[in-house]
Amino acid sequence: MKKKKSKVTAYNNWGYAFVAPFVIVFCIFSIYPVLRTLYLSFTNLKVVGNADIIGFKNYARVLTDKFFWTALWNTVRIWIVNIVLQLGLAFLLMMVFSDVKYKMRGLAVFRIIYYLPNIIAATSIAFLFSTLLDWRYGTFNIIIKSIYDLFGAKYNPVNWIGSSATAGYTVAVIQSWMWFGNSFLMLMAGVQSINRDYFEAAAIDGAGRWTIFGKITLPLIKPIMMYVAITSLIGGLQMFDLPFLMIETASSAYGSVQTVMMYLYKFGFTTGTTQVGYASAVAYVLFLIILTVSVVELRLFRGKGDK
Amino acid sequence: MKIKKLLSVLLAGAMTLGLVACGGSDTGSKASTGSTSGESTEVTADGATATELDDKLVIWTLAQDLEQFAERYKEQTGVETEVVVIEPANYPTKVQTALVGGETEPDIIVGEPQMLGDMYDAGFFANLDEMGAKDYEGQIVDYVWEVGKDADGIQRAISYQITPAGIYYRRDIAKTVFGTDDPDEIGKLFKDYPTILETAKTLKAAGYRIFSSDSEINYFSGDSAWVIDGKLNVDEAREKYMDLVVDLYQGDLTAYANQWSTPWYQAMAGSVPILTAEIQNYEDDSVNVWDAESFEEATKDLERTEVFAFGLPAWGVLTMRDNVKETSGLWGVCAGPAYGFGGGTFIGISSNSERKETAWDFVKFCTLNEETADWWIEVSEGDTVSLVSALEKHANDENAVYGGEKLYAFWLEQAKGIDYSKVTQYDKAIDDAWGQAIGAIKTGEKDKATAINDFYDLIQSTYPDMVIER
Amino acid sequence: MAFKIKKGILYFLLVLLALTCMLPFALMMINATRTGADIVSGFTFIPGKALKENWDTVFDYFNLFKGIWNSVLVSVPATLLCAYFSTLTAYGLAFYEFKGNKVVFGAILAFMMIPGQLSLIGFYQLCTKLHLVNSYIPLIIPAIAAPGTVFFLRQYILSSLPKSLIEAARIDGASEIYSFHKIVTPIVAPAVATMGIMAFIGNWNSYLLPMILINKTDKMTLPVMMATLKASNHINSNQGAIYLSVAISIIPILLVFVAFSKYIISSVSAGAIKE
């Protein structure tokens, strides 16, 4: 008996070996840099050189700076427009493809096409759209103008990425253009995981397709919608590449599209405004916000699991 | 309980890491063996015999110009050169991270004036006075020499260029509209902000646009520095500049391109499409938008337009060189409303470099060597060097793109008026913020008072230590 | 009849949406063959004749193929390491009871929520201390520790790998390493493949970290090289060349997508169901 137990322990010791490479690399490349940033967030380090520990001053500054809050609001606002479009479109598509009456075909092809924009690097997407959407000379406005001309109407060109009224929405729409395919795939996976027997049983009971949708599909798809929305929020709070590469810093639209991550970049990596200590504090405040969202997420799903 | 465990693991991880890091720094140091190249003694560009040049130099630069310098340097000395061109937006970040990390490469680093303050403070540039820079005092145009000094007056960097700003204008359009293409006469049309506005209106009436973007007079804006003794300084000229930009924009007087955007370049080569008037509002109802024919007639002349002028520093000659295409020869250059300058690549040595002697030789080769200056003037087709002797020598050179105008004499004259003390390390951020305010006013997003107030707020947020009086 | 019309309308809308997904790419392809002057003066679906000219402008400025090759050199090893070590770690966490197991798992959960830029400054300082600037090592090695992938695979292993299988192998005298390679790997292979392809795309598209770490032109990965477009006046004065650069830059990932779309689709779908 005793011998066997020690043998199990011996087996279990293999766990250390299996996990060791991960732990070593993880400590070096993940934990150390994060701790280093934490340390820096309590200093007044600007660019390089010596820095003094200044306690929570940086944090106080983050929380009292209205531009930080504007950046947070911009981020959330862009995210909301994005998620409504993205999830709404995905939801409609899911309805169409899961409809028991129409039995639409071609899902395999459509979902690949819808997913396509998601795999392209943001650098390429940003260059592509900032060229296409140029106010005066971009192909988008030129096409719209020629359509207007066709009807003899006059088109007042919209400054898609240069005006603060539209820039945020433009970014949001591009963002949802990139991501709706992803959401659609997830919702569809949810629908397909529903046992077909439910549908058949319901059909035999004479339930109409709207009843089936409302009583079976919807309740089962709800948690997935929540999951998509919340993971998207966590990602959305870190939004950076698209607005950063598309909106010029001297543009009047900048203030309305600056995201938290761009705010961080301004103080972390931009010449003339580099204040590494402060940027580190911004990073941690953002982290705490994301943590809160994640905890709420876990709560929600734990709750679901208990039911 | 869990948190305690997590913390202990984090700590353990950090400790392991400390060990690894210490171990690492002992090993990897590169042995810089000076395997001298076959050709024993090379004559440097200076004419002096090179003591002992290293076999390689690593150069990080902002623009492609230095690639050509490096190529020529290699030909003359046999020193291998590796040039890395990094876009300005990322340049400071890269230099910063490399030098803070103790990298011994690059050997040569550069900076534009507004980056230099930070870079001096951070100690990135080696002391050139120790290398003997003082011996060359007076050979370089004054303001360039001064920009290359840090706050304590130590020489840190030198530029091979001067970058006084001027107005580049189309001679053919000038003749048509104003009856003259003489730089002095045209200069009068740009002598102050109200006059520029009048000039713009005259040009529009004649079917042209004065500028491609509304940022063309940016180089001439402001009478004094943005920050004086840690205090934000918004002088009267800044506000007047703001008003001018707003008027230009709202009066539909420019071609609405963004500076440095593709269409902005294209306006150099000739006509660009312009959509009709009353773009900003529907107030102008002289055009019947509902009747296709009369609409066509009313907008016919405005569909495409030509741009009259660009406001650019002396290196704009290179930009023009690449983009004027068929309009070559039709250009002229005259003075703007004030003395201004923009950009300029300042070359220095990384304080971490292990090849400082060779690097200094390279800096001298680029900036203080008359032969190089002659060569550069020729291959760049008109860039303006900072070496006084070369400028004087070429004072009578005529530039074909500009109808034979003698540009070097002009630039040298403009450079004398430049006040270098206006440059601060805060310029980029403050210029951007001021630009945002102007943009918000001109498009009607905010009224002037609100926009300026927001500007102050933004500066306060960016530089909490700065004194700001509203 | 009405049914058929309605269905027809639905198909029409679906196709329209599909076109919307591809339109920007189509515009890009067409504009890549036209001159800058043509592009600003109007749009047409007929390709222009300036492809060669634009091509020369682009390759005069940078060698995109070199960038693509560099991206391969980074992404492929990173993906393989990520796949192998994540499986190993996930298996270790799922099947072995050892001190610290829960701590490691807790740390993984915590780090899944940490924004990448949180560690950027510290990460670079570390790389320079270890003399790893301009090396691909800091872009490749950290792939060994990918919390998200480990988390996903751990859940997958727990749900799809019966413990009895391993125990039976032990009775037969198989070593733990042997069991891992011969029993565990084949079973989790589909899940690893789906995670692997996503890791590959992530590595391929990564911009910020390589931008800061790689300074040598001949070592730049594709996205970093693309971003240097901003530094070139020459190329910026021609919209056609910009479109062509973007077009070339997305071709490799499109090929990967076409070849592995099955795995990509199932990877995304798996994310939804596993939760």
mmCIF file of C-alpha atoms in Angstrom, chain B residues 133-445:
data_model
loop_
_atom_site.group_PDB
_atom_site.id
_atom_site.type_symbol
_atom_site.label_atom_id
_atom_site.label_comp_id
_atom_site.label_asym_id
_atom_site.label_seq_id
_atom_site.Cartn_x
_atom_site.Cartn_y
_atom_site.Cartn_z
ATOM 1 C CA ALA B 133 34.138 69.901 -32.295
ATOM 2 C CA LYS B 134 35.199 73.279 -30.917
ATOM 3 C CA ASP B 135 37.847 73.531 -33.620
ATOM 4 C CA TYR B 136 35.142 73.825 -36.213
ATOM 5 C CA GLU B 137 33.146 76.618 -34.664
ATOM 6 C CA GLY B 138 32.076 79.182 -37.233
ATOM 7 C CA GLN B 139 32.224 76.837 -40.202
ATOM 8 C CA ILE B 140 28.573 75.886 -39.878
ATOM 9 C CA VAL B 141 25.604 78.251 -40.173
ATOM 10 C CA ASP B 142 25.042 79.723 -36.713
ATOM 11 C CA TYR B 143 21.587 78.517 -35.819
ATOM 12 C CA VAL B 144 22.421 74.930 -36.733
ATOM 13 C CA TRP B 145 25.496 75.002 -34.540
ATOM 14 C CA GLU B 146 23.386 76.331 -31.654
ATOM 15 C CA VAL B 147 20.603 73.763 -32.038
ATOM 16 C CA GLY B 148 23.313 71.116 -31.764
ATOM 17 C CA LYS B 149 24.259 72.275 -28.268
ATOM 18 C CA ASP B 150 22.633 70.998 -25.104
ATOM 19 C CA ALA B 151 21.442 73.161 -22.218
ATOM 20 C CA ASP B 152 25.001 73.403 -20.851
ATOM 21 C CA GLY B 153 26.371 74.564 -24.186
ATOM 22 C CA ILE B 154 28.111 71.291 -25.009
ATOM 23 C CA GLN B 155 28.084 70.333 -28.690
ATOM 24 C CA ARG B 156 26.105 67.098 -29.136
ATOM 25 C CA ALA B 157 25.022 67.008 -32.756
ATOM 26 C CA ILE B 158 25.601 68.758 -36.058
ATOM 27 C CA SER B 159 23.387 68.918 -39.089
ATOM 28 C CA TYR B 160 24.567 68.845 -42.675
ATOM 29 C CA GLN B 161 21.479 70.847 -43.648
ATOM 30 C CA ILE B 162 19.969 74.204 -42.995
ATOM 31 C CA THR B 163 16.222 74.284 -43.080
ATOM 32 C CA PRO B 164 14.921 77.842 -43.316
ATOM 33 C CA ALA B 165 11.356 77.933 -44.555
ATOM 34 C CA GLY B 166 10.115 79.651 -47.687
ATOM 35 C CA ILE B 167 7.066 79.867 -49.886
ATOM 36 C CA TYR B 168 7.305 77.738 -53.022
ATOM 37 C CA TYR B 169 5.008 79.189 -55.667
ATOM 38 C CA ARG B 170 4.040 78.639 -59.288
ATOM 39 C CA ARG B 171 5.554 81.320 -61.508
ATOM 40 C CA ASP B 172 3.085 80.721 -64.329
ATOM 41 C CA ILE B 173 0.101 81.255 -62.064
ATOM 42 C CA ALA B 174 1.785 84.291 -60.506
ATOM 43 C CA LYS B 175 2.155 85.879 -63.929
ATOM 44 C CA THR B 176 -1.437 85.145 -64.879
ATOM 45 C CA VAL B 177 -2.966 86.431 -61.672
ATOM 46 C CA PHE B 178 -0.529 89.025 -60.371
ATOM 47 C CA GLY B 179 1.301 90.005 -63.524
ATOM 48 C CA THR B 180 4.726 89.246 -62.078
ATOM 49 C CA ASP B 181 6.717 86.240 -60.965
ATOM 50 C CA ASP B 182 9.479 88.138 -59.194
ATOM 51 C CA PRO B 183 10.262 86.515 -55.781
ATOM 52 C CA ASP B 184 10.469 89.878 -54.041
ATOM 53 C CA GLU B 185 7.110 90.977 -55.403
ATOM 54 C CA ILE B 186 5.437 87.659 -54.661
ATOM 55 C CA GLY B 187 6.998 87.727 -51.190
ATOM 56 C CA LYS B 188 4.957 90.884 -50.554
ATOM 57 C CA LEU B 189 1.788 88.874 -51.126
ATOM 58 C CA PHE B 190 2.821 86.704 -48.183
ATOM 59 C CA LYS B 191 4.212 89.407 -45.914
ATOM 60 C CA ASP B 192 1.674 89.010 -43.106
ATOM 61 C CA TYR B 193 -1.430 87.041 -42.269
ATOM 62 C CA PRO B 194 -4.067 89.565 -43.483
ATOM 63 C CA THR B 195 -2.223 89.928 -46.787
ATOM 64 C CA ILE B 196 -2.085 86.153 -47.221
ATOM 65 C CA LEU B 197 -5.844 86.029 -46.763
ATOM 66 C CA GLU B 198 -6.287 88.707 -49.452
ATOM 67 C CA THR B 199 -3.924 86.833 -51.775
ATOM 68 C CA ALA B 200 -5.921 83.667 -51.212
ATOM 69 C CA LYS B 201 -9.172 85.404 -52.129
ATOM 70 C CA THR B 202 -7.666 86.885 -55.275
ATOM 71 C CA LEU B 203 -6.425 83.445 -56.325
ATOM 72 C CA LYS B 204 -9.757 81.805 -55.663
ATOM 73 C CA ALA B 205 -11.534 84.401 -57.738
ATOM 74 C CA ALA B 206 -9.169 83.494 -60.567
ATOM 75 C CA GLY B 207 -10.013 79.789 -60.236
ATOM 76 C CA TYR B 208 -6.922 78.742 -58.267
ATOM 77 C CA ARG B 209 -6.268 77.797 -54.690
ATOM 78 C CA ILE B 210 -3.513 79.436 -52.700
ATOM 79 C CA PHE B 211 -2.473 76.319 -50.810
ATOM 80 C CA SER B 212 -3.005 72.600 -51.009
ATOM 81 C CA SER B 213 -3.459 72.226 -47.252
ATOM 82 C CA ASP B 214 -4.136 74.865 -44.623
ATOM 83 C CA SER B 215 -0.944 73.981 -42.751
ATOM 84 C CA GLU B 216 1.401 75.718 -45.178
ATOM 85 C CA ILE B 217 2.176 78.706 -42.980
ATOM 86 C CA ASN B 218 2.758 76.576 -39.927
ATOM 87 C CA TYR B 219 6.517 76.981 -40.322
ATOM 88 C CA PHE B 220 6.131 80.731 -40.002
ATOM 89 C CA SER B 221 3.778 80.776 -37.028
ATOM 90 C CA GLY B 222 4.537 82.069 -33.576
ATOM 91 C CA ASP B 223 6.862 84.874 -32.503
ATOM 92 C CA SER B 224 8.306 83.128 -29.501
ATOM 93 C CA ALA B 225 8.798 79.698 -27.976
ATOM 94 C CA TRP B 226 5.843 77.643 -26.747
ATOM 95 C CA VAL B 227 7.459 77.257 -23.360
ATOM 96 C CA ILE B 228 9.577 79.839 -21.600
ATOM 97 C CA ASP B 229 11.089 78.976 -18.218
ATOM 98 C CA GLY B 230 8.617 76.183 -17.645
ATOM 99 C CA LYS B 231 5.676 78.416 -18.489
ATOM 100 C CA LEU B 232 3.310 77.940 -21.404
ATOM 101 C CA ASN B 233 3.473 80.909 -23.736
ATOM 102 C CA VAL B 234 0.752 81.539 -26.305
ATOM 103 C CA ASP B 235 1.795 84.718 -28.093
ATOM 104 C CA GLU B 236 -0.425 86.913 -30.199
ATOM 105 C CA ALA B 237 0.927 85.538 -33.461
ATOM 106 C CA ARG B 238 -0.316 82.069 -32.532
ATOM 107 C CA GLU B 239 -3.876 83.301 -32.293
ATOM 108 C CA LYS B 240 -3.572 85.286 -35.494
ATOM 109 C CA TYR B 241 -2.274 82.200 -37.189
ATOM 110 C CA MET B 242 -5.265 80.311 -35.815
ATOM 111 C CA ASP B 243 -7.645 82.919 -37.240
ATOM 112 C CA LEU B 244 -5.950 82.779 -40.621
ATOM 113 C CA VAL B 245 -6.216 79.003 -40.858
ATOM 114 C CA VAL B 246 -9.876 79.162 -39.890
ATOM 115 C CA ASP B 247 -10.520 81.838 -42.521
ATOM 116 C CA LEU B 248 -8.668 79.926 -45.212
ATOM 117 C CA TYR B 249 -10.652 76.832 -44.469
ATOM 118 C CA GLN B 250 -14.066 78.340 -43.987
ATOM 119 C CA GLY B 251 -13.608 80.570 -47.012
ATOM 120 C CA ASP B 252 -12.966 77.467 -49.090
ATOM 121 C CA LEU B 253 -9.597 78.913 -50.054
ATOM 122 C CA THR B 254 -7.422 75.787 -50.005
ATOM 123 C CA ALA B 255 -7.603 72.453 -51.791
ATOM 124 C CA TYR B 256 -8.296 70.710 -48.461
ATOM 125 C CA ALA B 257 -5.549 68.149 -48.688
ATOM 126 C CA ASN B 258 -3.793 67.061 -45.536
ATOM 127 C CA GLN B 259 -0.158 68.008 -45.514
ATOM 128 C CA TRP B 260 2.020 65.002 -46.450
ATOM 129 C CA SER B 261 -0.981 63.059 -47.718
ATOM 130 C CA THR B 262 -0.956 61.631 -51.188
ATOM 131 C CA PRO B 263 -3.192 64.259 -52.799
ATOM 132 C CA TRP B 264 -1.095 66.978 -51.216
ATOM 133 C CA TYR B 265 1.895 65.682 -53.149
ATOM 134 C CA GLN B 266 -0.146 65.341 -56.277
ATOM 135 C CA ALA B 267 -1.065 69.009 -56.204
ATOM 136 C CA MET B 268 2.610 69.723 -56.875
ATOM 137 C CA ALA B 269 2.402 68.098 -60.267
ATOM 138 C CA GLY B 270 -0.563 70.067 -61.554
ATOM 139 C CA SER B 271 -4.311 70.059 -61.297
ATOM 140 C CA VAL B 272 -6.231 68.251 -58.594
ATOM 141 C CA PRO B 273 -9.960 67.731 -58.375
ATOM 142 C CA ILE B 274 -11.813 70.101 -56.132
ATOM 143 C CA LEU B 275 -15.410 69.602 -55.237
ATOM 144 C CA THR B 276 -17.684 72.588 -55.490
ATOM 145 C CA ALA B 277 -17.914 75.633 -53.251
ATOM 146 C CA GLU B 278 -20.082 75.969 -50.132
ATOM 147 C CA ILE B 279 -18.530 72.717 -48.985
ATOM 148 C CA GLN B 280 -18.733 73.701 -45.368
ATOM 149 C CA ASN B 281 -22.373 74.760 -45.396
ATOM 150 C CA TYR B 282 -25.319 75.156 -47.662
ATOM 151 C CA GLU B 283 -25.371 78.916 -47.373
ATOM 152 C CA ASP B 284 -24.248 79.620 -50.891
ATOM 153 C CA ASP B 285 -27.311 78.857 -53.000
ATOM 154 C CA SER B 286 -26.133 80.459 -56.217
ATOM 155 C CA VAL B 287 -25.596 77.020 -57.652
ATOM 156 C CA ASN B 288 -28.765 75.211 -58.570
ATOM 157 C CA VAL B 289 -28.042 71.719 -57.390
ATOM 158 C CA TRP B 290 -31.276 70.327 -58.745
ATOM 159 C CA ASP B 291 -30.789 71.202 -62.362
ATOM 160 C CA ALA B 292 -28.036 69.014 -63.765
ATOM 161 C CA GLU B 293 -27.209 71.329 -66.642
ATOM 162 C CA SER B 294 -26.842 74.580 -64.796
ATOM 163 C CA PHE B 295 -25.084 72.723 -62.027
ATOM 164 C CA GLU B 296 -22.603 71.391 -64.512
ATOM 165 C CA GLU B 297 -22.094 74.857 -65.922
ATOM 166 C CA ALA B 298 -21.642 76.518 -62.544
ATOM 167 C CA THR B 299 -19.108 73.996 -61.317
ATOM 168 C CA LYS B 300 -17.243 73.382 -64.535
ATOM 169 C CA ASP B 301 -14.336 75.629 -63.719
ATOM 170 C CA LEU B 302 -14.056 74.457 -60.173
ATOM 171 C CA GLU B 303 -13.992 70.751 -60.790
ATOM 172 C CA ARG B 304 -10.224 70.799 -61.067
ATOM 173 C CA THR B 305 -7.941 73.428 -59.762
ATOM 174 C CA GLU B 306 -4.274 74.193 -59.529
ATOM 175 C CA VAL B 307 -2.518 75.021 -56.322
ATOM 176 C CA PHE B 308 -0.448 78.186 -56.174
ATOM 177 C CA ALA B 309 1.959 77.684 -53.302
ATOM 178 C CA PHE B 310 3.486 75.404 -50.699
ATOM 179 C CA GLY B 311 5.150 76.539 -47.498
ATOM 180 C CA LEU B 312 8.138 74.317 -46.850
ATOM 181 C CA PRO B 313 11.633 74.415 -45.408
ATOM 182 C CA ALA B 314 14.671 74.313 -47.683
ATOM 183 C CA TRP B 315 14.532 70.527 -47.868
ATOM 184 C CA GLY B 316 11.191 70.968 -49.580
ATOM 185 C CA VAL B 317 13.389 71.242 -52.672
ATOM 186 C CA LEU B 318 13.835 67.473 -52.444
ATOM 187 C CA THR B 319 10.123 66.848 -51.988
ATOM 188 C CA MET B 320 9.407 69.091 -54.960
ATOM 189 C CA ARG B 321 12.158 67.430 -56.977
ATOM 190 C CA ASP B 322 10.353 64.078 -56.695
ATOM 191 C CA ASN B 323 6.839 65.358 -57.245
ATOM 192 C CA VAL B 324 6.703 68.359 -59.561
ATOM 193 C CA LYS B 325 6.870 66.232 -62.728
ATOM 194 C CA GLU B 326 5.584 68.337 -65.657
ATOM 195 C CA THR B 327 5.510 71.569 -63.669
ATOM 196 C CA SER B 328 9.301 71.535 -63.308
ATOM 197 C CA GLY B 329 10.753 74.908 -64.177
ATOM 198 C CA LEU B 330 7.541 76.702 -63.339
ATOM 199 C CA TRP B 331 8.353 77.197 -59.670
ATOM 200 C CA GLY B 332 9.831 79.993 -57.626
ATOM 201 C CA VAL B 333 10.683 80.487 -53.956
ATOM 202 C CA CYS B 334 10.086 83.594 -51.878
ATOM 203 C CA ALA B 335 10.124 84.614 -48.229
ATOM 204 C CA GLY B 336 7.172 83.918 -45.955
ATOM 205 C CA PRO B 337 5.550 86.170 -43.327
ATOM 206 C CA ALA B 338 8.283 85.469 -40.789
ATOM 207 C CA TYR B 339 11.568 83.646 -40.436
ATOM 208 C CA GLY B 340 10.917 80.021 -39.724
ATOM 209 C CA PHE B 341 12.555 76.693 -40.025
ATOM 210 C CA GLY B 342 11.474 73.119 -39.898
ATOM 211 C CA GLY B 343 13.138 69.806 -39.299
ATOM 212 C CA GLY B 344 16.678 69.067 -40.249
ATOM 213 C CA THR B 345 18.524 65.880 -39.485
ATOM 214 C CA PHE B 346 21.095 66.409 -36.748
ATOM 215 C CA ILE B 347 23.808 63.787 -36.616
ATOM 216 C CA GLY B 348 25.519 62.737 -33.430
ATOM 217 C CA ILE B 349 27.232 59.803 -31.792
ATOM 218 C CA SER B 350 25.532 57.397 -29.449
ATOM 219 C CA SER B 351 27.011 57.710 -25.985
ATOM 220 C CA ASN B 352 27.163 53.906 -25.849
ATOM 221 C CA SER B 353 29.091 53.524 -29.087
ATOM 222 C CA GLU B 354 32.333 51.584 -28.940
ATOM 223 C CA ARG B 355 33.495 53.122 -32.199
ATOM 224 C CA LYS B 356 33.408 56.774 -31.260
ATOM 225 C CA GLU B 357 36.500 57.797 -33.239
ATOM 226 C CA THR B 358 35.180 56.334 -36.456
ATOM 227 C CA ALA B 359 31.756 57.773 -35.721
ATOM 228 C CA TRP B 360 33.238 61.229 -35.238
ATOM 229 C CA ASP B 361 35.070 60.797 -38.521
ATOM 230 C CA PHE B 362 31.723 60.031 -40.137
ATOM 231 C CA VAL B 363 30.025 63.039 -38.541
ATOM 232 C CA LYS B 364 32.804 65.269 -39.839
ATOM 233 C CA PHE B 365 32.544 63.645 -43.237
ATOM 234 C CA CYS B 366 28.822 64.432 -43.432
ATOM 235 C CA THR B 367 28.810 67.930 -42.015
ATOM 236 C CA LEU B 368 32.202 69.614 -42.126
ATOM 237 C CA ASN B 369 33.684 68.386 -45.364
ATOM 238 C CA GLU B 370 33.460 70.732 -48.301
ATOM 239 C CA GLU B 371 33.938 67.991 -50.834
ATOM 240 C CA THR B 372 31.000 66.058 -49.378
ATOM 241 C CA ALA B 373 28.936 69.233 -49.375
ATOM 242 C CA ASP B 374 29.705 69.816 -53.064
ATOM 243 C CA TRP B 375 28.840 66.239 -53.861
ATOM 244 C CA TRP B 376 25.619 66.358 -51.861
ATOM 245 C CA ILE B 377 24.468 69.572 -53.500
ATOM 246 C CA GLU B 378 24.936 67.863 -56.826
ATOM 247 C CA VAL B 379 23.318 64.470 -56.143
ATOM 248 C CA SER B 380 20.431 65.812 -54.100
ATOM 249 C CA GLU B 381 19.685 68.300 -56.841
ATOM 250 C CA GLY B 382 19.355 71.202 -54.515
ATOM 251 C CA ASP B 383 19.387 70.304 -50.826
ATOM 252 C CA THR B 384 20.816 73.110 -48.732
ATOM 253 C CA VAL B 385 23.943 72.284 -46.763
ATOM 254 C CA SER B 386 24.967 73.933 -43.524
ATOM 255 C CA LEU B 387 28.640 74.408 -44.340
ATOM 256 C CA VAL B 388 29.076 78.147 -44.838
ATOM 257 C CA SER B 389 31.985 77.864 -47.267
ATOM 258 C CA ALA B 390 29.999 75.553 -49.541
ATOM 259 C CA LEU B 391 26.944 77.786 -49.451
ATOM 260 C CA GLU B 392 29.021 80.768 -50.441
ATOM 261 C CA LYS B 393 30.690 78.816 -53.190
ATOM 262 C CA HIS B 394 27.328 77.784 -54.630
ATOM 263 C CA ALA B 395 25.608 81.095 -54.056
ATOM 264 C CA ASN B 396 25.285 81.654 -57.777
ATOM 265 C CA ASP B 397 24.022 78.159 -58.639
ATOM 266 C CA GLU B 398 20.782 78.305 -60.546
ATOM 267 C CA ASN B 399 18.081 75.719 -59.954
ATOM 268 C CA ALA B 400 16.209 74.629 -63.067
ATOM 269 C CA VAL B 401 13.059 73.519 -61.256
ATOM 270 C CA TYR B 402 12.704 77.110 -60.065
ATOM 271 C CA GLY B 403 13.275 78.810 -63.371
ATOM 272 C CA GLY B 404 16.941 79.327 -62.606
ATOM 273 C CA GLU B 405 16.434 81.020 -59.257
ATOM 274 C CA LYS B 406 19.590 81.247 -57.104
ATOM 275 C CA LEU B 407 18.312 79.345 -54.121
ATOM 276 C CA TYR B 408 21.456 78.994 -52.006
ATOM 277 C CA ALA B 409 21.917 82.708 -51.670
ATOM 278 C CA PHE B 410 18.246 82.960 -50.707
ATOM 279 C CA TRP B 411 18.373 80.227 -48.069
ATOM 280 C CA LEU B 412 21.549 81.549 -46.512
ATOM 281 C CA GLU B 413 19.881 84.919 -46.177
ATOM 282 C CA GLN B 414 16.756 83.379 -44.614
ATOM 283 C CA ALA B 415 18.845 81.291 -42.213
ATOM 284 C CA LYS B 416 20.356 84.438 -40.736
ATOM 285 C CA GLY B 417 16.976 85.492 -39.411
ATOM 286 C CA ILE B 418 16.209 82.257 -37.616
ATOM 287 C CA ASP B 419 15.765 82.320 -33.867
ATOM 288 C CA TYR B 420 16.777 78.843 -32.702
ATOM 289 C CA SER B 421 15.737 79.471 -29.125
ATOM 290 C CA LYS B 422 12.129 78.993 -30.159
ATOM 291 C CA VAL B 423 12.520 75.234 -30.291
ATOM 292 C CA THR B 424 11.561 73.252 -27.199
ATOM 293 C CA GLN B 425 11.096 69.582 -26.517
ATOM 294 C CA TYR B 426 7.411 70.257 -25.932
ATOM 295 C CA ASP B 427 6.786 71.518 -29.454
ATOM 296 C CA LYS B 428 5.397 68.373 -31.032
ATOM 297 C CA ALA B 429 2.793 67.790 -28.326
ATOM 298 C CA ILE B 430 1.823 71.460 -28.093
ATOM 299 C CA ASP B 431 1.703 71.910 -31.866
ATOM 300 C CA ASP B 432 -0.550 68.870 -32.106
ATOM 301 C CA ALA B 433 -2.832 70.210 -29.376
ATOM 302 C CA TRP B 434 -2.960 73.656 -31.027
ATOM 303 C CA GLY B 435 -3.654 71.951 -34.352
ATOM 304 C CA GLN B 436 -6.522 70.049 -32.746
ATOM 305 C CA ALA B 437 -7.948 73.317 -31.440
ATOM 306 C CA ILE B 438 -7.669 74.977 -34.850
ATOM 307 C CA GLY B 439 -9.253 71.962 -36.505
ATOM 308 C CA ALA B 440 -12.156 72.029 -34.071
ATOM 309 C CA ILE B 441 -12.798 75.730 -34.687
ATOM 310 C CA LYS B 442 -12.513 75.666 -38.449
ATOM 311 C CA THR B 443 -14.947 72.798 -38.853
ATOM 312 C CA GLY B 444 -17.353 74.446 -36.445
ATOM 313 C CA GLU B 445 -17.128 71.702 -33.841
#
